[in-house]
mmCIF file of C-alpha atoms in Angstrom:
data_model
loop_
_atom_site.group_PDB
_atom_site.id
_atom_site.type_symbol
_atom_site.label_atom_id
_atom_site.label_comp_id
_atom_site.label_asym_id
_atom_site.label_seq_id
_atom_site.Cartn_x
_atom_site.Cartn_y
_atom_site.Cartn_z
ATOM 1 C CA MET A 379 -39.485 32.102 19.994
ATOM 2 C CA LYS A 380 -37.285 34.149 22.333
ATOM 3 C CA LYS A 381 -39.580 37.124 21.963
ATOM 4 C CA VAL A 382 -42.599 35.074 22.967
ATOM 5 C CA VAL A 383 -40.790 33.721 26.027
ATOM 6 C CA ALA A 384 -39.686 37.235 27.031
ATOM 7 C CA LEU A 385 -43.182 38.575 26.584
ATOM 8 C CA MET A 386 -44.619 35.768 28.650
ATOM 9 C CA LEU A 387 -42.065 36.373 31.405
ATOM 10 C CA ALA A 388 -42.874 40.077 31.425
ATOM 11 C CA LEU A 389 -46.585 39.298 31.676
ATOM 12 C CA LEU A 390 -45.973 36.821 34.452
ATOM 13 C CA VAL A 391 -43.987 39.417 36.428
ATOM 14 C CA VAL A 392 -46.788 41.950 35.957
ATOM 15 C CA PHE A 393 -49.440 39.486 37.074
ATOM 16 C CA VAL A 394 -47.428 38.481 40.131
ATOM 17 C CA LEU A 395 -46.918 42.100 41.114
ATOM 18 C CA ALA A 396 -50.562 42.907 40.436
ATOM 19 C CA ALA A 397 -51.649 39.965 42.520
ATOM 20 C CA CYS A 398 -49.555 41.248 45.374
ATOM 21 C CA GLY A 399 -51.328 44.587 45.016
ATOM 22 C CA GLU A 400 -48.259 46.660 44.374
ATOM 23 C CA ILE A 401 -49.294 47.777 40.881
ATOM 24 C CA GLU A 402 -52.621 49.158 39.965
ATOM 25 C CA GLU A 403 -54.453 47.565 37.117
ATOM 26 C CA GLY A 404 -54.076 50.402 34.586
ATOM 27 C CA GLU A 405 -50.442 50.933 35.367
ATOM 28 C CA ALA A 406 -49.825 47.213 35.094
ATOM 29 C CA GLU A 407 -51.105 47.038 31.538
ATOM 30 C CA ALA A 408 -49.150 50.128 30.448
ATOM 31 C CA ASP A 409 -46.027 48.911 32.187
ATOM 32 C CA THR A 410 -46.456 45.487 30.610
ATOM 33 C CA ILE A 411 -46.764 46.934 27.125
ATOM 34 C CA ASP A 412 -43.843 49.343 27.630
ATOM 35 C CA SER A 413 -41.798 46.659 29.321
ATOM 36 C CA ALA A 414 -42.547 44.114 26.610
ATOM 37 C CA GLY A 415 -41.645 46.632 23.877
ATOM 38 C CA GLU A 416 -38.380 47.567 25.604
ATOM 39 C CA ASP A 417 -37.589 43.915 26.258
ATOM 40 C CA GLN A 418 -38.223 43.087 22.620
ATOM 41 C CA THR A 419 -36.033 45.996 21.444
ATOM 42 C CA GLU A 420 -33.270 44.948 23.833
ATOM 43 C CA GLU A 421 -33.653 41.325 22.779
ATOM 44 C CA VAL A 422 -33.451 42.231 19.093
ATOM 45 C CA ALA A 423 -30.317 44.282 19.738
ATOM 46 C CA GLU A 424 -28.822 41.514 21.853
ATOM 47 C CA THR A 425 -29.765 38.901 19.266
ATOM 48 C CA GLU A 426 -28.141 40.959 16.509
ATOM 49 C CA GLU A 427 -25.005 41.375 18.616
ATOM 50 C CA VAL A 428 -24.892 37.653 19.378
ATOM 51 C CA GLU A 429 -25.414 36.770 15.717
ATOM 52 C CA GLU A 430 -22.725 39.267 14.696
ATOM 53 C CA LYS A 431 -20.336 37.802 17.279
ATOM 54 C CA GLU A 432 -21.155 34.263 16.161
ATOM 55 C CA THR A 433 -20.551 35.245 12.528
ATOM 56 C CA GLU A 434 -17.183 36.780 13.450
ATOM 57 C CA ASP A 435 -16.279 33.719 15.529
ATOM 58 C CA THR A 436 -17.302 31.418 12.689
ATOM 59 C CA GLU A 437 -15.246 33.402 10.181
ATOM 60 C CA GLU A 438 -12.251 33.312 12.520
ATOM 61 C CA LYS A 439 -12.663 29.568 13.002
ATOM 62 C CA VAL A 440 -12.936 29.025 9.247
ATOM 63 C CA GLU A 441 -9.728 31.024 8.754
ATOM 64 C CA GLU A 442 -8.008 29.033 11.505
ATOM 65 C CA VAL A 443 -9.121 25.758 9.938
ATOM 66 C CA GLU A 444 -7.965 26.885 6.490
ATOM 67 C CA GLU A 445 -4.592 27.946 7.917
ATOM 68 C CA ALA A 446 -4.296 24.656 9.784
ATOM 69 C CA GLU A 447 -5.150 22.720 6.614
ATOM 70 C CA ALA A 448 -2.548 24.736 4.686
ATOM 71 C CA ASP A 449 0.029 24.016 7.417
ATOM 72 C CA VAL A 450 -0.828 20.319 7.353
ATOM 73 C CA ALA A 451 -0.577 20.250 3.559
ATOM 74 C CA THR A 452 2.820 21.976 3.750
ATOM 75 C CA GLU A 453 4.009 19.578 6.458
ATOM 76 C CA GLU A 454 2.767 16.590 4.473
ATOM 77 C CA SER A 455 4.536 17.883 1.387
ATOM 78 C CA GLU A 456 7.753 18.373 3.363
ATOM 79 C CA GLU A 457 7.384 14.921 4.914
ATOM 80 C CA GLU A 458 6.878 13.389 1.471
ATOM 81 C CA SER A 459 9.999 15.179 0.216
ATOM 82 C CA VAL A 460 11.969 13.898 3.184
ATOM 83 C CA GLU A 461 10.561 10.400 2.696
ATOM 84 C CA VAL A 462 11.474 10.444 -1.000
ATOM 85 C CA ALA A 463 14.974 11.683 -0.193
ATOM 86 C CA SER A 464 15.430 9.107 2.548
ATOM 87 C CA GLU A 465 14.063 6.337 0.331
ATOM 88 C CA GLU A 466 16.694 7.227 -2.262
ATOM 89 C CA THR A 467 19.497 6.978 0.283
ATOM 90 C CA GLU A 468 18.132 4.161 2.420
ATOM 91 C CA GLU A 469 19.674 0.807 1.919
ATOM 92 C CA THR A 470 17.623 -1.857 0.254
ATOM 93 C CA PRO A 471 16.324 -4.394 2.787
ATOM 94 C CA ASP A 472 18.158 -7.163 0.879
ATOM 95 C CA GLU A 473 21.399 -5.155 0.725
ATOM 96 C CA THR A 474 24.398 -6.872 2.281
ATOM 97 C CA LEU A 475 26.997 -5.055 4.347
ATOM 98 C CA SER A 476 29.506 -5.534 1.542
ATOM 99 C CA GLN A 477 27.099 -3.987 -0.984
ATOM 100 C CA GLU A 478 26.452 -1.060 1.365
ATOM 101 C CA ASN A 479 30.198 -0.510 1.789
ATOM 102 C CA ALA A 480 30.729 -0.687 -1.983
ATOM 103 C CA PHE A 481 27.939 1.860 -2.456
ATOM 104 C CA ASN A 482 29.524 4.231 0.102
ATOM 105 C CA ALA A 483 32.954 3.813 -1.499
ATOM 106 C CA ALA A 484 31.516 4.520 -4.967
ATOM 107 C CA GLU A 485 29.880 7.731 -3.719
ATOM 108 C CA GLY A 486 33.160 8.758 -2.112
ATOM 109 C CA TYR A 487 35.113 8.230 -5.336
ATOM 110 C CA LEU A 488 32.601 10.293 -7.328
ATOM 111 C CA GLU A 489 32.940 13.147 -4.843
ATOM 112 C CA TYR A 490 36.684 13.114 -5.400
ATOM 113 C CA THR A 491 37.012 12.656 -9.168
ATOM 114 C CA ALA A 492 35.165 11.692 -12.360
ATOM 115 C CA PHE A 493 34.668 8.061 -13.392
ATOM 116 C CA SER A 494 33.007 6.166 -16.191
ATOM 117 C CA GLU A 495 30.590 3.459 -15.156
ATOM 118 C CA SER A 496 33.006 0.647 -16.011
ATOM 119 C CA GLY A 497 35.952 2.620 -14.580
ATOM 120 C CA LEU A 498 34.179 2.993 -11.233
ATOM 121 C CA ILE A 499 33.374 -0.732 -11.132
ATOM 122 C CA GLU A 500 37.057 -1.505 -11.875
ATOM 123 C CA GLN A 501 38.183 0.892 -9.121
ATOM 124 C CA LEU A 502 35.869 -0.792 -6.603
ATOM 125 C CA GLU A 503 37.174 -4.206 -7.670
ATOM 126 C CA PHE A 504 40.740 -2.928 -7.275
ATOM 127 C CA GLU A 505 39.779 -1.967 -3.701
ATOM 128 C CA GLY A 506 38.749 -5.581 -3.079
ATOM 129 C CA PHE A 507 35.012 -5.556 -3.692
ATOM 130 C CA SER A 508 33.593 -8.414 -5.732
ATOM 131 C CA ASN A 509 32.375 -7.668 -9.255
ATOM 132 C CA GLU A 510 28.841 -8.367 -8.034
ATOM 133 C CA ASP A 511 29.070 -5.869 -5.132
ATOM 134 C CA ALA A 512 30.839 -3.245 -7.264
ATOM 135 C CA THR A 513 28.248 -3.561 -10.038
ATOM 136 C CA TYR A 514 25.425 -3.422 -7.501
ATOM 137 C CA ALA A 515 26.852 -0.241 -5.946
ATOM 138 C CA VAL A 516 27.329 1.540 -9.286
ATOM 139 C CA ASN A 517 23.791 0.599 -10.365
ATOM 140 C CA GLN A 518 22.367 2.069 -7.142
ATOM 141 C CA ILE A 519 23.993 5.473 -7.650
ATOM 142 C CA SER A 520 22.151 8.063 -9.689
ATOM 143 C CA VAL A 521 24.907 9.388 -11.965
ATOM 144 C CA ASP A 522 24.892 11.402 -15.167
ATOM 145 C CA TRP A 523 27.682 9.573 -17.035
ATOM 146 C CA GLN A 524 27.888 12.310 -19.683
ATOM 147 C CA GLU A 525 28.560 14.842 -16.930
ATOM 148 C CA GLN A 526 31.249 12.505 -15.582
ATOM 149 C CA ALA A 527 32.797 12.367 -19.085
ATOM 150 C CA ILE A 528 32.853 16.178 -19.244
ATOM 151 C CA LYS A 529 34.564 16.411 -15.830
ATOM 152 C CA SER A 530 37.106 13.791 -16.861
ATOM 153 C CA ALA A 531 37.812 15.615 -20.146
ATOM 154 C CA GLU A 532 38.319 18.886 -18.253
ATOM 155 C CA ASP A 533 40.682 17.126 -15.818
ATOM 156 C CA TYR A 534 42.786 15.741 -18.691
ATOM 157 C CA LEU A 535 42.948 19.154 -20.361
ATOM 158 C CA ASP A 536 44.018 20.764 -17.074
ATOM 159 C CA TYR A 537 47.309 18.862 -17.019
ATOM 160 C CA SER A 538 47.957 17.887 -20.644
ATOM 161 C CA SER A 539 47.271 18.882 -24.247
ATOM 162 C CA PHE A 540 45.093 16.640 -26.382
ATOM 163 C CA SER A 541 43.801 16.622 -29.913
ATOM 164 C CA ARG A 542 40.093 16.087 -30.345
ATOM 165 C CA SER A 543 40.503 12.471 -31.427
ATOM 166 C CA GLY A 544 43.202 11.866 -28.796
ATOM 167 C CA LEU A 545 40.924 13.048 -25.978
ATOM 168 C CA ILE A 546 38.028 10.945 -27.274
ATOM 169 C CA GLU A 547 40.335 7.896 -27.341
ATOM 170 C CA GLN A 548 41.571 8.629 -23.814
ATOM 171 C CA LEU A 549 38.008 8.914 -22.497
ATOM 172 C CA GLU A 550 37.062 5.662 -24.239
ATOM 173 C CA PHE A 551 40.144 4.040 -22.679
ATOM 174 C CA GLU A 552 38.810 5.203 -19.276
ATOM 175 C CA GLY A 553 35.584 3.336 -20.003
ATOM 176 C CA PHE A 554 33.301 6.017 -21.432
ATOM 177 C CA SER A 555 31.231 5.098 -24.481
ATOM 178 C CA ASN A 556 32.118 6.741 -27.780
ATOM 179 C CA GLU A 557 28.888 8.707 -27.547
ATOM 180 C CA ASP A 558 29.667 10.046 -24.030
ATOM 181 C CA ALA A 559 33.303 10.772 -24.949
ATOM 182 C CA THR A 560 32.315 12.662 -28.108
ATOM 183 C CA TYR A 561 29.655 14.593 -26.186
ATOM 184 C CA ALA A 562 32.202 15.570 -23.509
ATOM 185 C CA VAL A 563 34.784 16.723 -26.061
ATOM 186 C CA ASP A 564 32.110 18.804 -27.804
ATOM 187 C CA GLU A 565 31.084 20.359 -24.464
ATOM 188 C CA VAL A 566 34.651 21.367 -23.536
ATOM 189 C CA GLY A 567 34.969 23.011 -26.941
ATOM 190 C CA LEU A 568 37.619 20.805 -28.563
#
C-alpha cells in the first residue's frame, strides 16, 4: 500500500512539474520511472529498518513485562510470607488483654528456660494469670514439647548427676509425658 502511495505521489510531482513546463515529456517519464524505483528501494529499506526496530522494541517490551511479572511474583510471594508470619503473631480479634499478656509472658519464659506444657501453665498461674488465660496462651504458642524436654534434661545434667530412670522421673515431675521424657533422655545419651 505504501509503495502505491509513493508511486502515485512521484507521478503527481512529475505531472505538476510537466504541467508547469519545467520538465520535458521524455525526461519526465524517465525521471518518474527512476524516481519511483529509487523511492521504492528507499521505502523497502526504510520499511525493513522500521520493522527491525519495531521487532527489537517489541522484544525489549516483552522482556520488560516478563521482568516486571517476575518482580511482582517475587513481591507477592514476599508479601504472602510476611502476611503468614504476621498472622501467626497477630492477636486473635477475640483475644483479651489478659490473654495477650499471658501469651507474651509464656513466650518470654520459653526464651529463658525449658518448660513442659503443664509446667508453663503452672508458672503463668503462679504469676497471677487465670488457668483459662494461661491455658489459652500456651495453646497459642507453637512449641515442640519434645525439644523442650531435651533442653530441660540437658539443664538438669549440667548441674547434677542423674540415672536414666531418675532423670525420666524428674522430667515427668516437671510435667513432661513419659513419652517426651523418655525421648529426651534417649537424645541426651543417658
